[in-house]
Every structure is written in structure tokens, then in C-alpha cells.
CSV table of C-alpha atoms in Angstrom, one decimal:
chain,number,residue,atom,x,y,z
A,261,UNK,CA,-13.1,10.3,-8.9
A,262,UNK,CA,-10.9,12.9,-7.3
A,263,UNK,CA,-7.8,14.3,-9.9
A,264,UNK,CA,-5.2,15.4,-9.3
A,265,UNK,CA,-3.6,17.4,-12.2
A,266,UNK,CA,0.4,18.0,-11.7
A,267,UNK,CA,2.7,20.4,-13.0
A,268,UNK,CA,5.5,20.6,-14.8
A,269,UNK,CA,5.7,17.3,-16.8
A,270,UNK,CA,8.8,17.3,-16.8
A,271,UNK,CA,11.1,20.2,-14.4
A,272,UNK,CA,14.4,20.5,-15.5
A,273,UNK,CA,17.0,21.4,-12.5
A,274,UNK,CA,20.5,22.7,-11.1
A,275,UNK,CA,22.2,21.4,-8.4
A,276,UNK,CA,21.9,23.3,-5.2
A,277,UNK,CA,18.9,25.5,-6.8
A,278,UNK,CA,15.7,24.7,-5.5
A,279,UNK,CA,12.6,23.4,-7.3
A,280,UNK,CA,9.1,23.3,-6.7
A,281,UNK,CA,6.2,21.1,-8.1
A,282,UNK,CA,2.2,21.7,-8.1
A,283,UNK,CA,-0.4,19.4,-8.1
A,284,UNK,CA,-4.0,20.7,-7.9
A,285,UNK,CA,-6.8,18.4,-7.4
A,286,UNK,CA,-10.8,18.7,-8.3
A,287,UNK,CA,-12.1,18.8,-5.2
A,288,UNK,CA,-11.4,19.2,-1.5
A,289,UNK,CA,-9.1,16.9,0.4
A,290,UNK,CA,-10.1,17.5,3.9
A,291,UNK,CA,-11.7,14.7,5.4
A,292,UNK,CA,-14.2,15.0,8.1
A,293,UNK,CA,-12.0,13.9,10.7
A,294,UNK,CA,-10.4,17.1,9.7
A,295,UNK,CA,-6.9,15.7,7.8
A,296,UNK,CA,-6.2,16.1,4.3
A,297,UNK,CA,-4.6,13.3,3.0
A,298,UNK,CA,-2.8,14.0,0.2
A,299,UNK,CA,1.2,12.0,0.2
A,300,UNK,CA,4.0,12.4,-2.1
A,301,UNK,CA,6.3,9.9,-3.5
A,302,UNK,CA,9.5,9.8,-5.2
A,303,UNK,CA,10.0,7.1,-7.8
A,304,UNK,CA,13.7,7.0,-8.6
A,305,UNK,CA,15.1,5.5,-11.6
A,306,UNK,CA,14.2,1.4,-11.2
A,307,UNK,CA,13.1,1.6,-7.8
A,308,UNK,CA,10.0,1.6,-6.5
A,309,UNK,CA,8.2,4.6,-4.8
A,310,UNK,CA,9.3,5.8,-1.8
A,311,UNK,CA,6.9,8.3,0.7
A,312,UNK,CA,8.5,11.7,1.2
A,313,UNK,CA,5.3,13.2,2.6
A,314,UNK,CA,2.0,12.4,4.0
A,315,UNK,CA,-0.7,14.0,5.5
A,316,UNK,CA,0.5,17.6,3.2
A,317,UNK,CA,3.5,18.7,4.9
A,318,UNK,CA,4.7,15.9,7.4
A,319,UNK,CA,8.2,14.4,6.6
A,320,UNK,CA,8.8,10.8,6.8
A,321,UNK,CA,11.3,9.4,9.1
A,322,UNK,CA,14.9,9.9,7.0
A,323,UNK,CA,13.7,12.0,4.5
A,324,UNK,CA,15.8,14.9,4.3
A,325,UNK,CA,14.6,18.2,5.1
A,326,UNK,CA,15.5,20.1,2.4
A,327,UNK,CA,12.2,18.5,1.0
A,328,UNK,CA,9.0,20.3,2.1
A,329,UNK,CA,5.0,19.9,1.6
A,330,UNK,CA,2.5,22.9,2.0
A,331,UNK,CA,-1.2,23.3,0.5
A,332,UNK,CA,-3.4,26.2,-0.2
A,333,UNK,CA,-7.0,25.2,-0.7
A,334,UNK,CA,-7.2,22.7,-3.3
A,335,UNK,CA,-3.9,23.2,-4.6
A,336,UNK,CA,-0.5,21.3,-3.0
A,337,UNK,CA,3.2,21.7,-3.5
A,338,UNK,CA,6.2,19.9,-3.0
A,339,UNK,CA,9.5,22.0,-3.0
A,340,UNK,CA,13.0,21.0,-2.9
A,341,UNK,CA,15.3,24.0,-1.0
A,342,UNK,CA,17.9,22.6,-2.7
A,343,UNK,CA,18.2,19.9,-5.6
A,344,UNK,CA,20.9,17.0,-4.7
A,345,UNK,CA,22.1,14.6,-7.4
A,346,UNK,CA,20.0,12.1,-6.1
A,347,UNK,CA,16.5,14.0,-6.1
A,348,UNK,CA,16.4,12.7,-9.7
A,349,UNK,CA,13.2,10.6,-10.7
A,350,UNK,CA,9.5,10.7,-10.8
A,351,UNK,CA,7.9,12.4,-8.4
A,352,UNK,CA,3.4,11.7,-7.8
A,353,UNK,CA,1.3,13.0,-5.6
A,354,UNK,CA,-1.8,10.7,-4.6
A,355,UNK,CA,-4.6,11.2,-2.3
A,356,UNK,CA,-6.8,8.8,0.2
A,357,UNK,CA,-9.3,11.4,1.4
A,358,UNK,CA,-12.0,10.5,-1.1
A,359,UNK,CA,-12.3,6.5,-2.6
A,360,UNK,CA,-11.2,5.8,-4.9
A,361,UNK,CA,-7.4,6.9,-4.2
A,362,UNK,CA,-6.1,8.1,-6.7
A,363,UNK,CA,-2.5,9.5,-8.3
A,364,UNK,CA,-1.6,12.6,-10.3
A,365,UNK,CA,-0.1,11.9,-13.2
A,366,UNK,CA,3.8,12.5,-12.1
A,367,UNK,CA,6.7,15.0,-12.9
A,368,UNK,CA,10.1,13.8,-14.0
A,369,UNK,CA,12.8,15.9,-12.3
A,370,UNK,CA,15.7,15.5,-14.3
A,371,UNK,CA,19.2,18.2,-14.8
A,372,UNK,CA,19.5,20.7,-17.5
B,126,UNK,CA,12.3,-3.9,9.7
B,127,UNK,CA,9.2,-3.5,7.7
B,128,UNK,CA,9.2,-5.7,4.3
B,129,UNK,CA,6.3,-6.5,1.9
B,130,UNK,CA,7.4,-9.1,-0.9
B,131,UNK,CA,5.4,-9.5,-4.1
B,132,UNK,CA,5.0,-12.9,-5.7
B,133,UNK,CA,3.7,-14.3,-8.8
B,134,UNK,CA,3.9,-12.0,-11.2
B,135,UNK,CA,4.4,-14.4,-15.0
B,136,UNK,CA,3.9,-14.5,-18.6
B,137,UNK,CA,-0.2,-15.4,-19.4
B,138,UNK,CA,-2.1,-15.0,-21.9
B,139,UNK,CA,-5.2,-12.7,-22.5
B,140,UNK,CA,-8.1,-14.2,-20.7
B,141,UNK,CA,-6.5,-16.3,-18.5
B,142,UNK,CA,-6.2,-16.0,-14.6
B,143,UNK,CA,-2.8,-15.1,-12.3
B,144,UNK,CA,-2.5,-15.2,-8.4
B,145,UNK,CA,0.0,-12.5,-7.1
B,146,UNK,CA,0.9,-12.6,-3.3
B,147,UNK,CA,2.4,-10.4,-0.8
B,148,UNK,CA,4.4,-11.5,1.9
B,149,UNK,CA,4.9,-9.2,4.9
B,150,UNK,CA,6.6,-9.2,8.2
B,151,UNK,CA,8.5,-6.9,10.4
B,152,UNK,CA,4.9,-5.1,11.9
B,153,UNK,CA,1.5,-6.3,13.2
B,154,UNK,CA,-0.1,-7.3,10.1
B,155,UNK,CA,-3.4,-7.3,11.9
B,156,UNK,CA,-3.4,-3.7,12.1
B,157,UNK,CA,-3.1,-2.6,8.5
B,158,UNK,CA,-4.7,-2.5,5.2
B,159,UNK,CA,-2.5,-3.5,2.6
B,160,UNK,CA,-3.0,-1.8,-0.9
B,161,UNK,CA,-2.0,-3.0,-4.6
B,162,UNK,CA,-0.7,-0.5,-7.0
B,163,UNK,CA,0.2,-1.0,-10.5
B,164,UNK,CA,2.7,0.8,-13.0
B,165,UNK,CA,2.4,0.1,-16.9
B,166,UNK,CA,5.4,0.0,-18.7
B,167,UNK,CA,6.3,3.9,-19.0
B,168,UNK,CA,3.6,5.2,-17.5
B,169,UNK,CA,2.2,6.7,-13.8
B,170,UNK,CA,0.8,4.6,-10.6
B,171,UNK,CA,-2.7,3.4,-10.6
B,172,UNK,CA,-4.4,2.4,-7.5
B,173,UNK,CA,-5.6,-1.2,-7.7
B,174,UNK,CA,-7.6,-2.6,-4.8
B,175,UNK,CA,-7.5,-2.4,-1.2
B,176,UNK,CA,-7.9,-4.9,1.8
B,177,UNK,CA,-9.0,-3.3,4.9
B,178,UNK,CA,-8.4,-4.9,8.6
B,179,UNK,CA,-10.7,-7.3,10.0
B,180,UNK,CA,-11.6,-4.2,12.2
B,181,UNK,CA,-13.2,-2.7,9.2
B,182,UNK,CA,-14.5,-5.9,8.3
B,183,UNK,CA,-11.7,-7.2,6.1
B,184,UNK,CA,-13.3,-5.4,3.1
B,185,UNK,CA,-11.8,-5.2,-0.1
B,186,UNK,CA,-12.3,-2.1,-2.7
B,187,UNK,CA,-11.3,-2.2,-6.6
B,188,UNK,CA,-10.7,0.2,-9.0
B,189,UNK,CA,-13.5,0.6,-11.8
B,190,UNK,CA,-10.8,-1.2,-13.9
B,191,UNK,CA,-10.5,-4.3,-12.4
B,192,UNK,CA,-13.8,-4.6,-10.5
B,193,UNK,CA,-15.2,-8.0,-11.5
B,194,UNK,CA,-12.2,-9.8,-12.3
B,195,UNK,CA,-10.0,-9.3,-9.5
B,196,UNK,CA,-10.4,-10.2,-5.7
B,197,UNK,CA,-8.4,-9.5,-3.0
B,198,UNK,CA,-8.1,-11.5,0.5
B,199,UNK,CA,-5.7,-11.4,3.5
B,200,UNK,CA,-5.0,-14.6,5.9
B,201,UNK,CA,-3.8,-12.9,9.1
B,202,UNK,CA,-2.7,-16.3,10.5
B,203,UNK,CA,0.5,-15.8,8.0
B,204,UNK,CA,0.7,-12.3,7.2
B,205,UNK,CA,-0.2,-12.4,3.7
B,206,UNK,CA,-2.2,-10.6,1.1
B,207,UNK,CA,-3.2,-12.4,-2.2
B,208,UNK,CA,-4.8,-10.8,-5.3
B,209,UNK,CA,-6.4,-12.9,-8.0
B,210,UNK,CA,-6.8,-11.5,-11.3
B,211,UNK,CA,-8.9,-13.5,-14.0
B,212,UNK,CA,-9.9,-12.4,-17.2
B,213,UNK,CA,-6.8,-10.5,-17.7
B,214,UNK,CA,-6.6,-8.3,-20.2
B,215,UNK,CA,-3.0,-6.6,-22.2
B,216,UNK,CA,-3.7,-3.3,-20.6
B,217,UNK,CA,-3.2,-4.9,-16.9
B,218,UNK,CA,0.2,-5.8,-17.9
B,219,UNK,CA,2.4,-4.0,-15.5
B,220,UNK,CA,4.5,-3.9,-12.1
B,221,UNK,CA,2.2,-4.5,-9.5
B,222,UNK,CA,3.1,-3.3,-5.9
B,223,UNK,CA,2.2,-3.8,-2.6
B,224,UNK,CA,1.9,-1.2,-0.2
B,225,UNK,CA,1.6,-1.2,3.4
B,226,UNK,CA,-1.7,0.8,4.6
B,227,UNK,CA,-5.4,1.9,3.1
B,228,UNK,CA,-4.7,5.5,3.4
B,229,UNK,CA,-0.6,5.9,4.3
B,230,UNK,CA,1.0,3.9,1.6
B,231,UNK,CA,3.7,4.2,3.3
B,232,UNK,CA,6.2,1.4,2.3
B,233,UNK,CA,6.4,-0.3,-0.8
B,234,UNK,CA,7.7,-3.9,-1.7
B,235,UNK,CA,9.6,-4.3,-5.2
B,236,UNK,CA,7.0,-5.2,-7.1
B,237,UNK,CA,5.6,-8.0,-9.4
B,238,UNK,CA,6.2,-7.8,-13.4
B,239,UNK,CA,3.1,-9.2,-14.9
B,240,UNK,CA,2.6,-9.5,-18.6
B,241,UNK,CA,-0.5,-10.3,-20.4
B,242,UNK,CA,0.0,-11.1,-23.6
B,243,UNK,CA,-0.5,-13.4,-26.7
């Protein structure tokens, strides 16, 4: 199975700063149809997930834009321009290139 | 709007069986794969099993986990996507999700609590 291995644990932030997070995985993510499918999620505080990215760097539909996605090789970040009071939660990245999908293991953004 | 509803979710004990459903509406059901995902108290998301369309055959896939004891089946007639777990062990105990898509993920219903204990 494909892992993906995220860092920090646990990124402690300042409003208006910005704030990035890693996640590498094991092995490629491009798929022979040529997309990489690698998402990103934001868990806030008892709610369920919500998709901030898919496909690397594509923005879902109300997602603001001071969240971003970018890759190089094997290794994929998600930054945050600048952190808002409500960017606070658990953020995952998960692929679906290779079965089975699988999730990293999540970062808790939380404020100094 | 787009909604997936979970269902289900109770209070059994070790060994016995538990039928979780998911309710969707507000896109063509037809054309999706719908996905479970779990979350243990405290901890990260863990893919569960996946229903494909009836394009793809209307296959389902399980994580090493649960293969075996769970199967999952969609009836396209109501827009629904059930998941049977037997032999339910503590460690499935968790909030179990269901997710629009086999690949996208894209939206999320508000999960099912389901607790295996003694």
C-alpha cells in the first residue's frame, strides 16, 4: 500500500501568517491516464472532512484561495497564505492513484 | 444540493453483525462510486470499502482490514449504499462516513457512530 507520511504533527500558527504542511508518499502518484490524485481535506473540530483540494492543486468550489496545493515529485504540500481563525482542525492528505486509497496520518493546525 | 446520510450506526457487541446505510440524493446516483471511511475515536481516516458504478461492474473493494466480514452493495432504484459488517471486532468501533466518489471523495455525510463492545 501507498503511504503517505505528513509533516508536522502538530503546526502551531499566527493569524494572518501563512503556514505550510508536507506530506510525502512511497511511491509515485501519477496515474497512467496522466493525473495524480492526491486530495486534501480539512477536518474541523466535530465536523466531518471537507475537500479543499483534489487532483494536487485544484481548489474546490468555495474554498478560499488563500489555500493552495503544489507537488514536486513524490512529495505534496498544502499551504495557507494566510491562517484565518477558522483554518483550525485536522488537516489529511489521501490518495486514489494506487488501490488501496489510502490517508496520511493528519496535522493538527492549532494557534500558538 | 448534494447530501449523503449515514444510518445505523448502534451499540453491539464483539462478534455480532451491524448494517449501516447511506442515503443520497441531490445528484445522479448512477454515476458515482460511493466510498466508506472510518475514524476511531482520536485517531486519522481509514479508507473502508468502495462500490463502484454498474459501469464498472458495481464492484466492491475492502480494505485488508475488513475483507471477509464486510460487504458492500448499492440499489440504484433508491439511491442507496448499504455496508454489512459481521464479525465485528472493538477495533472497528468508530465514525463511519460516506463519501460521494471512488477516487474524488468529494463530499461527506455526518457520519455513523458505531461501537463494538462488550
Amino acid at each position: 500500500d501507498v503511504v503517505l507520511t505528513q509533516s508536522p504533527l502538530s503546526l502551531p500558527v499566527t493569524l494572518g501568517q501563512p503556514a505550510s504542511i508536507s506530506c510525502r508518499s512511497s511511491q509515485s502518484l501519477v496515474d497512467s491516464d496522466g493525473n495524480t490524485y492526491l486530495n486534501w481535506y480539512q477536518q474541523r473540530p466535530g465536523q466531518s472532512p471537507r475537500r479543499l483540494i483534489y487532483q494536487v492543486s485544484k481548489r474546490d468550489s468555495g474554498v478560499p484561495d488563500r489555500f493552495s496545493g503544489s507537488e514536486s515529485g513524490t512529495d505534496f504540500t498544502l499551504r495557507i497564505s494566510r491562517v484565518e481563525a477558522e483554518d483550525v482542525g485536522d488537516y489529511y492528505c489521501m490518495q486514489a492513484t494506487l488501490w488501496p486509497v489510502t490517508f496520511g496520518g493528519g496535522t493538527k493546525v492549532e494557534f500558538k | 444540493e448534494v447530501q449523503l446520510v449515514e444510518s445505523g450506526g448502534d451499540l453491539v457487541q464483539p462478534g455480532r453483525s451491524l448494517g449501516l446505510s447511506c442515503k443520497t440524493s441531490g445528484f445522479i446516483f448512477g454515476d458515482y462510486g460511493v466510498t466508506w471511511v472510518r475514524q476511531a475515536p482520536g485517531k486519522g481516516l481509514e479508507w473502508v470499502s468502495v462500490v463502484r458504478t454498474k459501469r464498472y461492474g458495481g464492484r466492491g473493494d475492502y480494505a485488508a482490514s475488513v475483507k471477509g466480514r464486510f460487504s458492500i452493495s448499492r440499489d440504484d432504484s433508491k439511491s442507496i449504499v448499504y455496508l454489512q459488517m459481521n464479525s465485528l471486532k472493538t477495533e472497528d468501533t468508530a465514525v463511519y462516513y460516506c463519501v460521494r466518489g471512488a477516487r474524488g471523495l468529494d463530499v461527506w455525510g455526518q457520519g455513523t457512530t458505531v461501537t463494538v463492545s462488550s
